[in-house]
Coordinates of C-alpha atoms in Angstrom, one line a residue:
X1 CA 0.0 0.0 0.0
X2 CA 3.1 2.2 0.8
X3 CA 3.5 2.0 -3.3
X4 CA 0.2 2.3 -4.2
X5 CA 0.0 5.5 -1.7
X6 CA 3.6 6.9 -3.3
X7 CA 2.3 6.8 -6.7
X8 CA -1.3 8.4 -5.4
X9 CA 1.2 11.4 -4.8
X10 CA 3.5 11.7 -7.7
X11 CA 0.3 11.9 -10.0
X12 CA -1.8 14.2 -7.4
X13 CA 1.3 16.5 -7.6
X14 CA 1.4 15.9 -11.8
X15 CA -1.8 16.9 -12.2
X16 CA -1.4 20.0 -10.9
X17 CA 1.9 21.2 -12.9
X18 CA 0.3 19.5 -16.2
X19 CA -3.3 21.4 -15.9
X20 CA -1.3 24.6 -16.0
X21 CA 1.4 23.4 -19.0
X22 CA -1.8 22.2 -20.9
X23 CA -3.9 26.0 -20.0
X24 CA -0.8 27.9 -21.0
X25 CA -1.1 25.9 -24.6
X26 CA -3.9 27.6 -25.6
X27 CA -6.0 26.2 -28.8
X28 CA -4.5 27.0 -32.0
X29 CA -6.3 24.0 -33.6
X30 CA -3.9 21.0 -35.1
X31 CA -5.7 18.3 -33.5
X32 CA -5.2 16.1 -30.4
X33 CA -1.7 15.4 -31.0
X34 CA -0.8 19.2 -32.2
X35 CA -1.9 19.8 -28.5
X36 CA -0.1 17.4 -27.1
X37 CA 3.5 18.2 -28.8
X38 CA 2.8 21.7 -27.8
X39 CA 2.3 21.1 -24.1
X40 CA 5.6 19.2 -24.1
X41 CA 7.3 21.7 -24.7
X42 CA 6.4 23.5 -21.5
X43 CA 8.2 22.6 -18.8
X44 CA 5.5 22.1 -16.0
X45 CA 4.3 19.3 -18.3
X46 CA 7.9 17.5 -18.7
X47 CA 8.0 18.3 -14.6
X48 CA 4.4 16.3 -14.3
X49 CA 5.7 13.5 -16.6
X50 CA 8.9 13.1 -14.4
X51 CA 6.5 12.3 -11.7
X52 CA 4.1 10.3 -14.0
X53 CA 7.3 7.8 -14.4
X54 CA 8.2 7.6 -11.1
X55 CA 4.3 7.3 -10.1
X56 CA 4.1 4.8 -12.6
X57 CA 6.9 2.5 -11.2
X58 CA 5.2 2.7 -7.8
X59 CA 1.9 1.4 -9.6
X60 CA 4.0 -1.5 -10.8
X61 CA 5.0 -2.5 -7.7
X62 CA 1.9 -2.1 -5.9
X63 CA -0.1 -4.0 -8.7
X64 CA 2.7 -6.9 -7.9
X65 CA 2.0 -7.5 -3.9
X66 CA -1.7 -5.7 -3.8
X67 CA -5.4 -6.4 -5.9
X68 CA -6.3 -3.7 -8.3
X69 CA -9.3 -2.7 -6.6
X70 CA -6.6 -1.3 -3.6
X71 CA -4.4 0.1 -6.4
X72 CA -6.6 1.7 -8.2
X73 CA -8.8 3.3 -5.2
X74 CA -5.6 4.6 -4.1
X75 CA -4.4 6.1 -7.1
X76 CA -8.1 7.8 -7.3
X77 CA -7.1 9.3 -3.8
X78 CA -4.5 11.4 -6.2
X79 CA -7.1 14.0 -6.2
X80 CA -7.1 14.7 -2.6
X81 CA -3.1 15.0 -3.3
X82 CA -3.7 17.3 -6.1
X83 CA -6.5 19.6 -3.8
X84 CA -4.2 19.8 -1.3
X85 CA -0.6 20.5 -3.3
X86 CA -3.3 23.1 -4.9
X87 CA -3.8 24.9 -1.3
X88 CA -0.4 24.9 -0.5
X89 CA 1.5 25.7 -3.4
X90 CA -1.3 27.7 -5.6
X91 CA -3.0 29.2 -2.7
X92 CA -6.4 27.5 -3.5
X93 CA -8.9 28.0 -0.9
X94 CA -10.2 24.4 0.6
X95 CA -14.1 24.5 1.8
X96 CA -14.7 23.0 5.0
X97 CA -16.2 20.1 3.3
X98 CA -13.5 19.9 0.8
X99 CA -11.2 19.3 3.3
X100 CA -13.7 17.1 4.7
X101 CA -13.5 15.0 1.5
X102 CA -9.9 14.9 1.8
X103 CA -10.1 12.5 5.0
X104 CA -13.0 10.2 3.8
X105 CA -10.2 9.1 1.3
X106 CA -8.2 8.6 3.8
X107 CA -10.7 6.7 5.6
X108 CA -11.5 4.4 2.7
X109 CA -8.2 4.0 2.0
X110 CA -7.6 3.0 5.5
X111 CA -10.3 0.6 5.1
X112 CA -9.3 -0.9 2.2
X113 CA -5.8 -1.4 4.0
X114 CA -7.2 -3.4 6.6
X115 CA -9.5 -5.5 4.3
X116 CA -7.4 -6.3 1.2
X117 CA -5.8 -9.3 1.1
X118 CA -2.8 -10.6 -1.7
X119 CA -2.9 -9.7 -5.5
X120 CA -4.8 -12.6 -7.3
X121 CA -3.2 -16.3 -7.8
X122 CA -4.7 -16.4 -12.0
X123 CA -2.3 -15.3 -14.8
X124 CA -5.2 -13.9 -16.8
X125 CA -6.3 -15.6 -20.6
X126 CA -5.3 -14.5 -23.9
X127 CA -8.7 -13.7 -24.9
X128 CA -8.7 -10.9 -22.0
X129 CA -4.8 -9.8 -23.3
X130 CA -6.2 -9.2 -27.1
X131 CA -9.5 -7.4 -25.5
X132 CA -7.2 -5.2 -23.2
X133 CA -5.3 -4.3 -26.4
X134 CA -8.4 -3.8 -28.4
X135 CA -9.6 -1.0 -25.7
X136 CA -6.6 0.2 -26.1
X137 CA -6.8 1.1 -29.3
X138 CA -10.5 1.9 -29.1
X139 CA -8.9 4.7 -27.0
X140 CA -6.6 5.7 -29.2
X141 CA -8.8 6.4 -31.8
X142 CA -10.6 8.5 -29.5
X143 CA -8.1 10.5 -28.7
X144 CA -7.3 11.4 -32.2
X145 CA -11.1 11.9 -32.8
X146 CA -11.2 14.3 -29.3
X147 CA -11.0 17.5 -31.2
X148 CA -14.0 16.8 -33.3
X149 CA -16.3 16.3 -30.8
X150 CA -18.6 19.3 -29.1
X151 CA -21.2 19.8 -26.8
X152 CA -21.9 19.4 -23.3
X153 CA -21.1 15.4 -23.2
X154 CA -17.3 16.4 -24.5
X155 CA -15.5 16.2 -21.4
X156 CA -17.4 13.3 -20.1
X157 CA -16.1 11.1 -22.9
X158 CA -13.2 12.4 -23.0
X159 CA -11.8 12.1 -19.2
X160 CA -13.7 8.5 -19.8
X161 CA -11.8 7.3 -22.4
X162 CA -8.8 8.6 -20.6
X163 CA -9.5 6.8 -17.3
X164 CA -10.7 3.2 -19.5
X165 CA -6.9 4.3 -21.0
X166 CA -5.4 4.3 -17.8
X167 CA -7.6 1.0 -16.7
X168 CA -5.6 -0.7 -19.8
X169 CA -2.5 -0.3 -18.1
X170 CA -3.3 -1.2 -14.5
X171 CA -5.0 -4.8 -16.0
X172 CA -2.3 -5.1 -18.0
X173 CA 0.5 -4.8 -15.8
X174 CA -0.8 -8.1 -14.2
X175 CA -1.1 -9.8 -17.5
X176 CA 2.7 -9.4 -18.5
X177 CA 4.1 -12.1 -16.8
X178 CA 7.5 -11.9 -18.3
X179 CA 9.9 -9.2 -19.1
X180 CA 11.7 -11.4 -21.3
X181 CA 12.5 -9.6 -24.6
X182 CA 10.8 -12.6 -27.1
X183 CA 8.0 -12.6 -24.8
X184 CA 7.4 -9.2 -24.5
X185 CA 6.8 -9.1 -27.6
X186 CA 4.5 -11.7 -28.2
X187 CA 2.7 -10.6 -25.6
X188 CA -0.5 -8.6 -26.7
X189 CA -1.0 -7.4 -23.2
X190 CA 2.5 -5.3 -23.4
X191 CA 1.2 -3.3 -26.4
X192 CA -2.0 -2.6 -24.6
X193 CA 0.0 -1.0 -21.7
X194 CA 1.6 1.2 -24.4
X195 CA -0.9 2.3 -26.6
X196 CA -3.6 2.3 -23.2
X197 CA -1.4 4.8 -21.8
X198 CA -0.3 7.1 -24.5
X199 CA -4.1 7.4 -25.6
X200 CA -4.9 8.1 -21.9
X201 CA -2.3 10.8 -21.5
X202 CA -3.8 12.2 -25.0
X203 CA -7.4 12.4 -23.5
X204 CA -6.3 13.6 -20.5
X205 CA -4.5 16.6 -22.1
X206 CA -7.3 17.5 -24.0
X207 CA -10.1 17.2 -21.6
X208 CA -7.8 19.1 -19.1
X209 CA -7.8 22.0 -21.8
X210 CA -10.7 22.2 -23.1
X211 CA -14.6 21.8 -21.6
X212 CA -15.8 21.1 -17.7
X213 CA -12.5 19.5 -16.1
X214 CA -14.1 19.0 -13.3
X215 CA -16.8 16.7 -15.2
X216 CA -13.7 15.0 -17.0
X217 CA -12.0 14.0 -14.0
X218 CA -15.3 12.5 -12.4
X219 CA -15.2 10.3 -15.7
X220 CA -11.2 9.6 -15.2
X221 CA -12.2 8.3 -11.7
X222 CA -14.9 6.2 -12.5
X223 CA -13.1 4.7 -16.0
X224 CA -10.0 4.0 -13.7
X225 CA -11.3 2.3 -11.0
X226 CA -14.7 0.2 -11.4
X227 CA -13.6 -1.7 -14.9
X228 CA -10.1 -2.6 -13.4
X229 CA -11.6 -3.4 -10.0
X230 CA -14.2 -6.1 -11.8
X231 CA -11.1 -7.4 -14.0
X232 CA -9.4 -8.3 -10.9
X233 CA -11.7 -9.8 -9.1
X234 CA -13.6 -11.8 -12.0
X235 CA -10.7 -12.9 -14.3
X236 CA -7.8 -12.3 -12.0
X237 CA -8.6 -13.4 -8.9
X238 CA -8.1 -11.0 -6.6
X239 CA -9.5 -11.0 -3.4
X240 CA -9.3 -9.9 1.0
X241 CA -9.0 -11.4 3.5
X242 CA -10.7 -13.3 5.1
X243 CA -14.1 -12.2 6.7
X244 CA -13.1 -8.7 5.2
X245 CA -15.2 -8.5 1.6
X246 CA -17.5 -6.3 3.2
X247 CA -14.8 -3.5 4.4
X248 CA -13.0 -3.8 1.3
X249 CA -16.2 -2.4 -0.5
X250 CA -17.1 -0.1 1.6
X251 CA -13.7 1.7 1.7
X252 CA -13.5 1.3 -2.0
X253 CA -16.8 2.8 -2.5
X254 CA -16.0 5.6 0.1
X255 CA -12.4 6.3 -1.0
X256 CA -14.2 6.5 -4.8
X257 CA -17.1 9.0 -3.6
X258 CA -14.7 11.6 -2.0
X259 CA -12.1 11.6 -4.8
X260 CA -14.8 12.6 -6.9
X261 CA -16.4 15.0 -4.3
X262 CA -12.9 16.6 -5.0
X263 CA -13.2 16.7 -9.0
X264 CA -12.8 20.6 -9.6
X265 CA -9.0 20.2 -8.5
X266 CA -8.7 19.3 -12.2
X267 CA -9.1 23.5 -12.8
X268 CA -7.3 24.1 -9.5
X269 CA -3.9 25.8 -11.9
X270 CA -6.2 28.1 -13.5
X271 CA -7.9 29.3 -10.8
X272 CA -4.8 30.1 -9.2
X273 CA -3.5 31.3 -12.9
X274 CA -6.3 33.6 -13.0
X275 CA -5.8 35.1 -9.5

């Protein structure tokens, strides 16, 4: 969990330097990918991918000694990291029931410390490799199709896609179950993880620069945490300990309601920008 909670940090505190890099883009058109390159070349957004990377080999580990419905509730909790990095470092004002979301993460976290037991004992099937790669790519094409899409459901889909991108690599970091060059590459699970997270980061930079980011992080939490957490438990095996199931729901749940009771830290940056 000391992983799981390390990475919930590096991307809480990534968020924040990458909402600003991707406001301070601006949109001069080019498509998903013209946004992208251009963000990169701000240097809060290489700072937030830094962290990204070192977030992400915490998520490894954690997703090799925990279940992903721990890992992924935790890295959900990111967004109490981000409202908080926001009120210290961007002077963001924190309502009393802000704050109060803040420590019903905690508490489900908490909860889901005490419940979950070891990462599931099944390797996972090659049908569910070739459809983790097929969402993948599903997302992909998404994210290249992102700019052409209007309307009030826009950031919906788009921090959707961007958490089902994100779900790709959490399930798929079980599935590769050698990191031996030949199988690496016959393994459709390890272009899944790629292409699942490039498309994710894609959707995420978009939806954090354009439309409600407030409603496109409620749809990263949800698409990162319920479709993984079913994957797990269905196909993978994961499960708690004994006794437990019941606490390990409830802090999921509760750990899942006050991340997203803590959304608008997506447009924490510009508010601060703005001030």
């Amino acid at each position: 969990m000391v992983c799981a909670l390390g990475a919930a940090v590096c991307f809480g505190t990534a968020t924040v330097l990458q909402a600003v890099a991707a406001r301070a883009v601006g949109t001069d058109g080019g498509g998903e990918a013209a946004l992208l390159l251009r963000a990169l070349r701000q240097w809060r957004y290489l700072a937030g991918l830094a962290l990204d990377g070192l977030g992400f080999l915490f998520q490894i580990a954690a997703l090799r000694s925990l279940p992903i419905y721990a890992v992924s509730a935790a890295l959900a909790s990111s967004l109490a990291v981000t409202a908080v990095v926001a009120a210290r470092l961007l002077r963001v004002r924190l309502s009393g029931t802000e704050w109060g979301a803040v420590g019903v993460v905690c508490a489900g976290l908490a909860m889901l410390g005490l419940a979950s037991g070891p990462e599931g004992n099944q390797d996972g099937s090659d049908t569910l490799r070739y459809v983790m790669l097929a969402v993948a790519v599903g997302m992909l094409l998404l994210a290249f199709a992102g700019g052409r899409l209007s309307g009030t459901s826009r950031a919906l889909v788009l921090g959707l896609g961007a958490g089902f991108g994100f779900g790709v690599v959490e399930v798929s970091v079980r599935l590769v179950d050698s990191l031996a060059p030949l199988d690496l590459l016959t393994n459709p699970a390890a272009y899944a993880l790629l292409i699942g997270g490039g498309a994710a980061f894609m959707l995420l930079t978009s939806a954090l620069q354009r439309g409600s980011v407030t409603t496109a992080t409620a749809g990263l939490v949800i698409g990162e945490t319920i479709g993984p957490a079913a994957v797990g438990v269905v196909w993978l095996g994961d499960r708690t300990k004994e006794g437990l199931a019941w606490l390990a729901v409830l802090g999921f749940l509760v750990a899942v309601v006050g991340a997203l009771a803590l959304a608008r830290f997506g447009e924490a940056p510009a508010v601060a920008e703005e001030a």
